[in-house]
Tab-separated table of C-alpha atoms in Angstrom:
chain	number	residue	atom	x	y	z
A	1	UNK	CA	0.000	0.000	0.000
A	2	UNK	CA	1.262	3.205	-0.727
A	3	UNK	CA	2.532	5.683	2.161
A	4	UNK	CA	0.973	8.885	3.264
A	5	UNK	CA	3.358	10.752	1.488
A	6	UNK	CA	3.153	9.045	-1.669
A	7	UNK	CA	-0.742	9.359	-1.972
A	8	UNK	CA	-0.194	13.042	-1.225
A	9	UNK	CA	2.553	13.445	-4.117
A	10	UNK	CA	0.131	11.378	-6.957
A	11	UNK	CA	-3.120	13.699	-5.458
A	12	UNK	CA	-1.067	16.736	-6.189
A	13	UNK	CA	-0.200	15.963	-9.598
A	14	UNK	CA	-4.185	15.431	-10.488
A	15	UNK	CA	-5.256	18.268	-9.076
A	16	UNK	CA	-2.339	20.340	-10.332
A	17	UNK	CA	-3.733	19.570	-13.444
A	18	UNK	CA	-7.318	20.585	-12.560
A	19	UNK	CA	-6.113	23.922	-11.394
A	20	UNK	CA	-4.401	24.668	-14.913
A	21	UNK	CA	-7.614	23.650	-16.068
A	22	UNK	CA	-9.828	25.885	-14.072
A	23	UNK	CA	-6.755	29.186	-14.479
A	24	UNK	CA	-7.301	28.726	-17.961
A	25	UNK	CA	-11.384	29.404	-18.013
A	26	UNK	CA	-10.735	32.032	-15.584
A	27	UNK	CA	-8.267	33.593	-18.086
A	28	UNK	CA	-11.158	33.105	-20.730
A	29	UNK	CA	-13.735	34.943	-18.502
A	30	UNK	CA	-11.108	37.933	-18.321
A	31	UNK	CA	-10.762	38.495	-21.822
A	32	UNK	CA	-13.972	38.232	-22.380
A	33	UNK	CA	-15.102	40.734	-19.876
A	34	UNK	CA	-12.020	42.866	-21.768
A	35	UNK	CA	-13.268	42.246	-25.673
A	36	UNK	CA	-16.754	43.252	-24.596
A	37	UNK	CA	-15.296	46.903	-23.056
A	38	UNK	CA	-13.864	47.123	-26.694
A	39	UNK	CA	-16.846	47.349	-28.422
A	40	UNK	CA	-17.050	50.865	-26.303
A	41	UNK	CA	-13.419	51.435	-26.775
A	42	UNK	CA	-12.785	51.367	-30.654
A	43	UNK	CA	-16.513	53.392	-30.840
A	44	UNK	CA	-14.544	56.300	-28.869
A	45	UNK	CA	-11.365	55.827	-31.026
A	46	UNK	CA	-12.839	56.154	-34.015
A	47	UNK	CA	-15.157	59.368	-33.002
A	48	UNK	CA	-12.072	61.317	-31.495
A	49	UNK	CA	-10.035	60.162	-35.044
A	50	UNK	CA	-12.737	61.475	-37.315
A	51	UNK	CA	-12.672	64.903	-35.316
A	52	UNK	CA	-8.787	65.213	-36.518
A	53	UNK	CA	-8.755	65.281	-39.998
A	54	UNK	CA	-4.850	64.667	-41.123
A	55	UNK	CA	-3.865	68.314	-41.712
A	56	UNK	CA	-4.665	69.166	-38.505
A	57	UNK	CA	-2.719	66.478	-36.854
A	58	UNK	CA	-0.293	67.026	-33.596
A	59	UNK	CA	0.960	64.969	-31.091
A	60	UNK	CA	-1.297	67.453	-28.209
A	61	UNK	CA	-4.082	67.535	-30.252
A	62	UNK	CA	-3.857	63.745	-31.066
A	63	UNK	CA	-3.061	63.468	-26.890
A	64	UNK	CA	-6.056	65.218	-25.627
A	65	UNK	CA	-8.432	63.471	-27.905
A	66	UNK	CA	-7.390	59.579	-26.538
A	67	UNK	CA	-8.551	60.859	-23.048
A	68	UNK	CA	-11.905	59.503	-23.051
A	69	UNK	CA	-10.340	55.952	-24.948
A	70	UNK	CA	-7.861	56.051	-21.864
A	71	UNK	CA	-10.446	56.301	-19.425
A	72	UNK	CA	-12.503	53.439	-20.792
A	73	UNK	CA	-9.072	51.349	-20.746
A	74	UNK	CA	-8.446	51.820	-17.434
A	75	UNK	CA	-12.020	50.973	-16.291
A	76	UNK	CA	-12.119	47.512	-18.443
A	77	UNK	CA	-9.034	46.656	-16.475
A	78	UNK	CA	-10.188	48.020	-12.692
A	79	UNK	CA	-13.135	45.509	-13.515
A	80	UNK	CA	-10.866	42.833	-14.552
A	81	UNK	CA	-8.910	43.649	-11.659
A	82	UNK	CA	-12.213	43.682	-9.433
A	83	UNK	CA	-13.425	40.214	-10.836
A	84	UNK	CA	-10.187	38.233	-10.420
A	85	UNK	CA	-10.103	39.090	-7.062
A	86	UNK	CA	-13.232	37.890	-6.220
A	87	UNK	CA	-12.044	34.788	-7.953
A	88	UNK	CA	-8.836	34.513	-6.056
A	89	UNK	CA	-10.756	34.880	-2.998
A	90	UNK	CA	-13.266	31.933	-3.520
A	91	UNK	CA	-10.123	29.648	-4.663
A	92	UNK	CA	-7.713	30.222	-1.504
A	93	UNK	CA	-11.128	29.486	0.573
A	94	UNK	CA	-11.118	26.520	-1.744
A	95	UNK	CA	-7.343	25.357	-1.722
A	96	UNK	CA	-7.217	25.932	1.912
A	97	UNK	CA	-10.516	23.246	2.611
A	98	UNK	CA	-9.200	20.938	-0.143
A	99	UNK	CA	-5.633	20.764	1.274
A	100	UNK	CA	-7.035	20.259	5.201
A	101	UNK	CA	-9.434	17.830	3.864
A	102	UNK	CA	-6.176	15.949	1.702
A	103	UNK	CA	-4.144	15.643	4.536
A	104	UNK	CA	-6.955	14.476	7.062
A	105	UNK	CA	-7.780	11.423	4.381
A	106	UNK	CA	-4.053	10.169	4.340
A	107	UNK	CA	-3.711	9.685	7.944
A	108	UNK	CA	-3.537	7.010	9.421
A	109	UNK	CA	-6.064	6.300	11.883
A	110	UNK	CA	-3.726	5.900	14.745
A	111	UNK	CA	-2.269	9.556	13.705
A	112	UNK	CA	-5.663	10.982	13.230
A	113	UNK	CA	-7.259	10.059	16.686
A	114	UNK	CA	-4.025	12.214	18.188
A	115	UNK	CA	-3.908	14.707	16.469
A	116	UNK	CA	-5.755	17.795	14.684
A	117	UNK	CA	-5.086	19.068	11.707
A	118	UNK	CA	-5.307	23.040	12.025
A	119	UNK	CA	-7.254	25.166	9.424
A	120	UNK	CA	-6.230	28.438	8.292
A	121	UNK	CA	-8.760	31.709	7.498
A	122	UNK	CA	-9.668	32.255	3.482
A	123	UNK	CA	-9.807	35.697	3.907
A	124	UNK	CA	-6.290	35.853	5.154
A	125	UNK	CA	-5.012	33.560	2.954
A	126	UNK	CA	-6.159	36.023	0.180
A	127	UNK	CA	-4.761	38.805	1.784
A	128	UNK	CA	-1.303	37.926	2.516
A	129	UNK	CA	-0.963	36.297	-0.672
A	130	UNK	CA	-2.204	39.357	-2.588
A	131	UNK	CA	0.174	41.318	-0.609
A	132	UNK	CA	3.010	38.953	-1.667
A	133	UNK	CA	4.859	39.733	-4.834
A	134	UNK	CA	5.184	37.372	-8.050
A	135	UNK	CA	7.507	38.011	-10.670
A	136	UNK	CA	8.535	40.682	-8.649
A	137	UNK	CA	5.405	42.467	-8.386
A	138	UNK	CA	2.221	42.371	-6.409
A	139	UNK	CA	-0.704	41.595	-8.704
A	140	UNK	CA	-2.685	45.256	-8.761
A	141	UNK	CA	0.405	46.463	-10.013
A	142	UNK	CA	1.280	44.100	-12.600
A	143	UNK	CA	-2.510	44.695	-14.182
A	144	UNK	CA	-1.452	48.450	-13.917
A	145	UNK	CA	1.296	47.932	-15.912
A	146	UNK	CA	-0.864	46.216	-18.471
A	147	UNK	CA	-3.139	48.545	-18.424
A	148	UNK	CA	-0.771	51.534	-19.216
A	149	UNK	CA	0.949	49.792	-21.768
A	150	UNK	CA	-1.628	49.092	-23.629
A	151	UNK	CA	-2.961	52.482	-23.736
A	152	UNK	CA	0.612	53.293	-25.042
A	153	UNK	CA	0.509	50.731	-27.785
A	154	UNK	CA	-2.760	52.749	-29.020
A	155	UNK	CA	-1.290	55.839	-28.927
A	156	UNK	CA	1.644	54.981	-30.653
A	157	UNK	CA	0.186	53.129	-33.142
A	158	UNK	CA	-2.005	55.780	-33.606
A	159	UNK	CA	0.710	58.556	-33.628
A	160	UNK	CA	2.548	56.092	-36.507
A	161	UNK	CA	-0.661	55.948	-38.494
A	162	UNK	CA	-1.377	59.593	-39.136
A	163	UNK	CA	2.618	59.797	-39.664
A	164	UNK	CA	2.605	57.531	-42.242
A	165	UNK	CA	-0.756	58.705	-43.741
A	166	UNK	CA	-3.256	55.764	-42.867
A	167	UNK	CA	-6.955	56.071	-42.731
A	168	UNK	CA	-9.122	55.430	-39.528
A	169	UNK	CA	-9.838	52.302	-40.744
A	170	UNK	CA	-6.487	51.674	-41.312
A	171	UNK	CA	-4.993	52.134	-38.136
A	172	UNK	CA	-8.237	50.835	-36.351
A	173	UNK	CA	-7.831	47.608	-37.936
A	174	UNK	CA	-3.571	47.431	-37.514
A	175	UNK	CA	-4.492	47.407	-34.076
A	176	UNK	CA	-7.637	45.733	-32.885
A	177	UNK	CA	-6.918	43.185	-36.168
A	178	UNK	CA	-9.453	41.749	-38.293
A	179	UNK	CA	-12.797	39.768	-37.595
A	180	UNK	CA	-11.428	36.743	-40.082
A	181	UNK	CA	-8.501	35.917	-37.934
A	182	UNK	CA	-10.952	36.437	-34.507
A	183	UNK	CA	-8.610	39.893	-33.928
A	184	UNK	CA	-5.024	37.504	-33.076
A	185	UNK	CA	-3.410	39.881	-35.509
A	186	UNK	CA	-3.834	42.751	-34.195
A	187	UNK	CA	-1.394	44.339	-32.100
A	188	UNK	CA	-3.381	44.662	-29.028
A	189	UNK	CA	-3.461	40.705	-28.551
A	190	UNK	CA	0.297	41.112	-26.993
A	191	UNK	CA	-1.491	42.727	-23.961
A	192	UNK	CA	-4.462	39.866	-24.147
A	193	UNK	CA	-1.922	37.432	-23.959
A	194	UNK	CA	-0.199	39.439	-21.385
A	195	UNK	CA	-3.263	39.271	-19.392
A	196	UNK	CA	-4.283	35.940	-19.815
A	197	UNK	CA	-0.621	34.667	-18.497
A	198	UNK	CA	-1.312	37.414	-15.317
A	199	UNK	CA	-4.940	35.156	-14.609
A	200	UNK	CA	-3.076	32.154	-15.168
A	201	UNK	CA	-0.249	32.892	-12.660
A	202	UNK	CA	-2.314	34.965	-10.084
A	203	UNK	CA	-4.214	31.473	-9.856
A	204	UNK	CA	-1.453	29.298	-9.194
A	205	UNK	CA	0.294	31.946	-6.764
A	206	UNK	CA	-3.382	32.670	-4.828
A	207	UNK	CA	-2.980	28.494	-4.656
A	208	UNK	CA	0.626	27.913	-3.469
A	209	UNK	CA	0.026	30.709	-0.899
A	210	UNK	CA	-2.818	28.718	0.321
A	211	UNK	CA	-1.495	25.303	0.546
A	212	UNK	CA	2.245	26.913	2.352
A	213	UNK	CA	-0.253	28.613	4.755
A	214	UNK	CA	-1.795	25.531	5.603
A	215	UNK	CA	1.587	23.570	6.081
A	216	UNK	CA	2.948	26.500	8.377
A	217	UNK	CA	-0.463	25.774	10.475
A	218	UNK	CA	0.749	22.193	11.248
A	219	UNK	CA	4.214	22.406	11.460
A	220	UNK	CA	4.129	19.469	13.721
A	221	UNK	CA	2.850	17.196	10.967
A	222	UNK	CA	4.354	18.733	7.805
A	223	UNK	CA	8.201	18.781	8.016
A	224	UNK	CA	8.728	19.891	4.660
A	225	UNK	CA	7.648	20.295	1.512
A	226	UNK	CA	8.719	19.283	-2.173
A	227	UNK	CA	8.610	21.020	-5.280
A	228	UNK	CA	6.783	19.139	-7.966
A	229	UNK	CA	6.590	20.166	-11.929
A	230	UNK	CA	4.280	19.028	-14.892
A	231	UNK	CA	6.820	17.306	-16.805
A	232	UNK	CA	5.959	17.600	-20.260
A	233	UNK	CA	7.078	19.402	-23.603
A	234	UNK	CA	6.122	22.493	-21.786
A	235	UNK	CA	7.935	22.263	-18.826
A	236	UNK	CA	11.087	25.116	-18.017
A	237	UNK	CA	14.615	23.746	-17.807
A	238	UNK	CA	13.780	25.527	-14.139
A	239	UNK	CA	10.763	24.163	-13.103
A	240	UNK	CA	12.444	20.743	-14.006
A	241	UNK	CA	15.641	20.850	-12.013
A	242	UNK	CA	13.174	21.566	-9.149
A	243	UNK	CA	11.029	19.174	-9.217
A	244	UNK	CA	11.348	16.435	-6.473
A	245	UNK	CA	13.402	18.794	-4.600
A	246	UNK	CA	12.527	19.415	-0.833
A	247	UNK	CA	12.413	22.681	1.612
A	248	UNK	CA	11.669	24.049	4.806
A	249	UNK	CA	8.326	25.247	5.135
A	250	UNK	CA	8.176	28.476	4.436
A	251	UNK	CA	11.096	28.608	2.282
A	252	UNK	CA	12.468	27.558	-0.932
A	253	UNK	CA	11.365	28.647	-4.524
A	254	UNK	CA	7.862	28.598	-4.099
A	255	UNK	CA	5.801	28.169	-7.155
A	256	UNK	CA	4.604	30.092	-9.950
A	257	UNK	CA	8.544	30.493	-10.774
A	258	UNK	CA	7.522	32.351	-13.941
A	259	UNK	CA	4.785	33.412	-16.125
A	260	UNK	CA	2.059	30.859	-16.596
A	261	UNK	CA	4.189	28.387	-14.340
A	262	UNK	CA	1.883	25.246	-13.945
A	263	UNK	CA	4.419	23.411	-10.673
A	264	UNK	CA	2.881	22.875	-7.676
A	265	UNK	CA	3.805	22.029	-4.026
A	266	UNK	CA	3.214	19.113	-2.195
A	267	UNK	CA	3.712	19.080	1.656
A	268	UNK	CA	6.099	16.113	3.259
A	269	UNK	CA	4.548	14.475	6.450
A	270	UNK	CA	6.999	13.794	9.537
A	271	UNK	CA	6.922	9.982	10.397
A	272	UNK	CA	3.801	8.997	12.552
A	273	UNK	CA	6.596	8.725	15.700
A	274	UNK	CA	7.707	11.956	15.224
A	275	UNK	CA	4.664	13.841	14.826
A	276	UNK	CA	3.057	12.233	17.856
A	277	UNK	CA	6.221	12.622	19.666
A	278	UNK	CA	6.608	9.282	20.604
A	279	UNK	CA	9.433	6.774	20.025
A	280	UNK	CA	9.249	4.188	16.882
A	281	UNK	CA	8.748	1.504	19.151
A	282	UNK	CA	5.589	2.835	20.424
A	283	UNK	CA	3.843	2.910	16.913
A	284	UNK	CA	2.583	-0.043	15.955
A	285	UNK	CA	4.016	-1.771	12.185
A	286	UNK	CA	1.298	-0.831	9.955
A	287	UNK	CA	1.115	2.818	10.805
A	288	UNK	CA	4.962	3.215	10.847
A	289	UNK	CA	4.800	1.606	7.199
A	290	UNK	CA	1.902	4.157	6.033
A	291	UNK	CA	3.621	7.173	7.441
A	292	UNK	CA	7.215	6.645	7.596
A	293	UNK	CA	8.228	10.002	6.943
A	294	UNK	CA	10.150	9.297	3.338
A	295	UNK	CA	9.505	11.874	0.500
A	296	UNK	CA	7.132	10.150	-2.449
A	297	UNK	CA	9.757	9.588	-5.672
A	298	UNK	CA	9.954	12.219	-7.789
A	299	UNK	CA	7.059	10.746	-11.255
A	300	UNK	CA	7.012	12.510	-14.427
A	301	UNK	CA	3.432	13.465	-15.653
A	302	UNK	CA	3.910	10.361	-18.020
A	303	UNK	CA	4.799	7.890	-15.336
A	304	UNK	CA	1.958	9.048	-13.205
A	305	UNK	CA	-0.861	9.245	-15.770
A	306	UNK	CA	0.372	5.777	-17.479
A	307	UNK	CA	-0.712	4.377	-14.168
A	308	UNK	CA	-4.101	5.551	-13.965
A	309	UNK	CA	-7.024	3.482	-15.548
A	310	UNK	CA	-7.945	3.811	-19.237
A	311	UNK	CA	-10.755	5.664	-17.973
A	312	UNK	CA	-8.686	8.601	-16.092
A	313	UNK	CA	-6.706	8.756	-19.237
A	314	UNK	CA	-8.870	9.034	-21.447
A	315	UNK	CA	-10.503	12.038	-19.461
A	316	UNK	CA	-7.296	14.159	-19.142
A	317	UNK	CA	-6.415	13.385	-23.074
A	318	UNK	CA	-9.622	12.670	-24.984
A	319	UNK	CA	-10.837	9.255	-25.670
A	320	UNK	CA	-8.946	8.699	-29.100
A	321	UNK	CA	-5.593	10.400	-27.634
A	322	UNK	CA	-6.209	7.934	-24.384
A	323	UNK	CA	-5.771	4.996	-26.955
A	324	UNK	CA	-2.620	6.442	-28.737
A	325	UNK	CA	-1.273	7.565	-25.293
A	326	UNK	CA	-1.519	3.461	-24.076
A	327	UNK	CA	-0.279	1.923	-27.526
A	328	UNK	CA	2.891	4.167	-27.286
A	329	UNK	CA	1.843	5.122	-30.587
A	330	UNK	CA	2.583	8.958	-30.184
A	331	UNK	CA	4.347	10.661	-27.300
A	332	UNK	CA	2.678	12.680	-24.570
A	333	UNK	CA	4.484	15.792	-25.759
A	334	UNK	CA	1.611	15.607	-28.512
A	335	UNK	CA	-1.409	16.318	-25.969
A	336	UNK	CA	-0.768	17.699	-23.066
A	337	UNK	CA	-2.323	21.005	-23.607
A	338	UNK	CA	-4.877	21.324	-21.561
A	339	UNK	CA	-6.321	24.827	-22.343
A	340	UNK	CA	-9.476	23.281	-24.076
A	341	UNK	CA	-11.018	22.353	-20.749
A	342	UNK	CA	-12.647	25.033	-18.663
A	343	UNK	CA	-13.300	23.909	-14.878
A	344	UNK	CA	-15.317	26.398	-12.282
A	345	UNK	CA	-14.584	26.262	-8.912
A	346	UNK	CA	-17.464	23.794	-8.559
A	347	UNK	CA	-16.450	21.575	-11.333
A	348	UNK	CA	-13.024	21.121	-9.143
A	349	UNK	CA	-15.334	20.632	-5.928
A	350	UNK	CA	-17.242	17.785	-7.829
A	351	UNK	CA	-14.124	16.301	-9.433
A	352	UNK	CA	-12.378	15.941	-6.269
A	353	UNK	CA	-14.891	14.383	-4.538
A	354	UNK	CA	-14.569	11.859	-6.936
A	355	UNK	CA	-11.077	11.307	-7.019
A	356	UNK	CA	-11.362	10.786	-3.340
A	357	UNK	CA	-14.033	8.079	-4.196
A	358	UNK	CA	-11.688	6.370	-6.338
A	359	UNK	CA	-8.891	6.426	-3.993
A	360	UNK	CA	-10.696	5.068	-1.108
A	361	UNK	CA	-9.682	8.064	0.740
């Protein structure tokens, strides 16, 4: 039977997966809330443009005319900056539960009638986490910056335009791009994807912050934790060298460790003896075996999902990849994106409960 540990290791890598999943309909949900504000925004770009006929154009006319197409920037991004945080909040209340309910399943009864797990407050969670920086900043300011330099990229573009002696439609189109290509080649999808990797991250940061909280809580059980990547084509040369890697709670290089970083933590339980304070001796064999205190093996993404059942496969890869993926016949690198599947934090409440079902947990 596997060990405590071990379970813990093969649950994160599932629901690692599920939280990539559920970051990337978030992301969707953003940029759609952003594409609708358009609509407005290109409507007040094109009125100020067709009250500044060419001959007339300079740089403080062209300046004081892109006011109103400012304002409506910054607004589309204060609500995008309003909505994600009422999503982060909901998912560190959610990571918080899912990780005290995790760790409560893989003890062993002997552990659990000793000892209680502590929980730790969503609301502070959120807080501290949105007060800690990623990437070197905290997350209102990296939408700022988004937000800023996108309204840049319009005025320059702009500025270039009448320079070079476009029409409105012209210019309108270089930068919002055209309906045949959905708008990808305009040049205002750099900040879309720039915002869509900001959802994706803020989601896995929001969720390491939650689960380190929770293993600073119990610091009697947890010892350590270990870093644990999605090994796939995908996966940094960083993320990588990290993975299977252990640290002090509270310390180490806590995921995301870049833009749209999909690693994840997993926490390391002390051995049974030493997190009841007693000596080995006093622990009776099977408990010792099922919480022995040994970090889980470091699995690649296609050594764990090769051992799931065709089933679980063919769920995470689509039934017709499932059956390539277990004939060998094309390598995992082929289908690992993920970005197809869009997961609420509901879906991940009613997934979870099933992957507890199938564990026996």
């Amino acid at each position: 039977m596997a060990s405590a540990n071990e379970r813990l290791a093969d649950a994160a890598v599932g629901h690692a997966i599920d939280l990539t999943r559920y970051s990337n309909g978030v992301a969707r949900r953003m940029i759609a809330l952003l594409n609708r504000a358009d609509t407005e925004l290109f409507a007040q770009l094109m009125d100020a443009l067709e009250r500044l006929p060419p001959q007339s154009f300079t740089v403080q006319r062209l300046d004081s005319l892109l006011v109103s197409v400012e304002r409506l920037n910054a607004a589309a991004y204060a609500a995008v900056g309003a909505d994600l945080d009422t999503e982060l909040v909901a998912l560190a209340g959610y990571e918080a539960s899912y990780q005290h309910k995790l760790l409560e399943s893989v003890l062993p009864s002997a552990v659990a009638e000793s000892l209680t797990i502590s929980a730790v407050s969503a609301s502070q969670v959120h807080a501290a986490a949105m007060a800690r920086p990623f990437q070197g900043k905290l997350l209102s300011e990296a939408l700022k910056d988004i937000e800023e330099t996108r309204a840049t990229r319009i005025r320059d573009a702009i500025r270039m335009g009448f320079l070079e002696g476009e029409t409105i439609d012209q210019m309108v189109r270089r930068l919002r791009g055209t309906r045949a290509l959905n708008y990808a080649d305009g040049l205002l999808e750099i900040d879309r994807r720039g915002a869509e990797a900001l959802v994706r991250t803020a989601v896995n940061h929001t969720a390491s912050y939650s689960r380190q909280a929770l293993f600073e809580a119990n610091a009697d059980l947890v010892k350590e934790w270990q870093f644990l990547a999605t090994l796939d084509g995908r996966t940094t040369i960083t993320c990588a060298s990290l993975s299977g890697k252990t640290y002090a709670v509270g310390t180490g290089p806590q995921p995301p460790r870049h833009w749209n970083c999909r690693s994840t933590s997993v926490p390391v339980l002390a051995s049974a003896w030493e997190a009841l304070g007693l000596s080995k001796s006093e622990i009776d064999p099977g408990t010792q075996a099922s919480m022995d205190g040994q970090v889980a093996a470091d699995v690649s993404y296609s050594q764990w999902l090769r051992g799931k059942p065709a089933a679980f496969q063919d769920d995470v890869l689509g039934a017709e990849r499932g059956k390539l993926f277990r004939h060998g016949k094309v390598s995992i690198d082929r289908f690992t994106d993920n970005k197809g599947r869009v997961y609420s934090l509901d879906d991940l409440r009613k997934r979870d409960a099933a992957m507890f079902e199938r564990a026996g947990l």
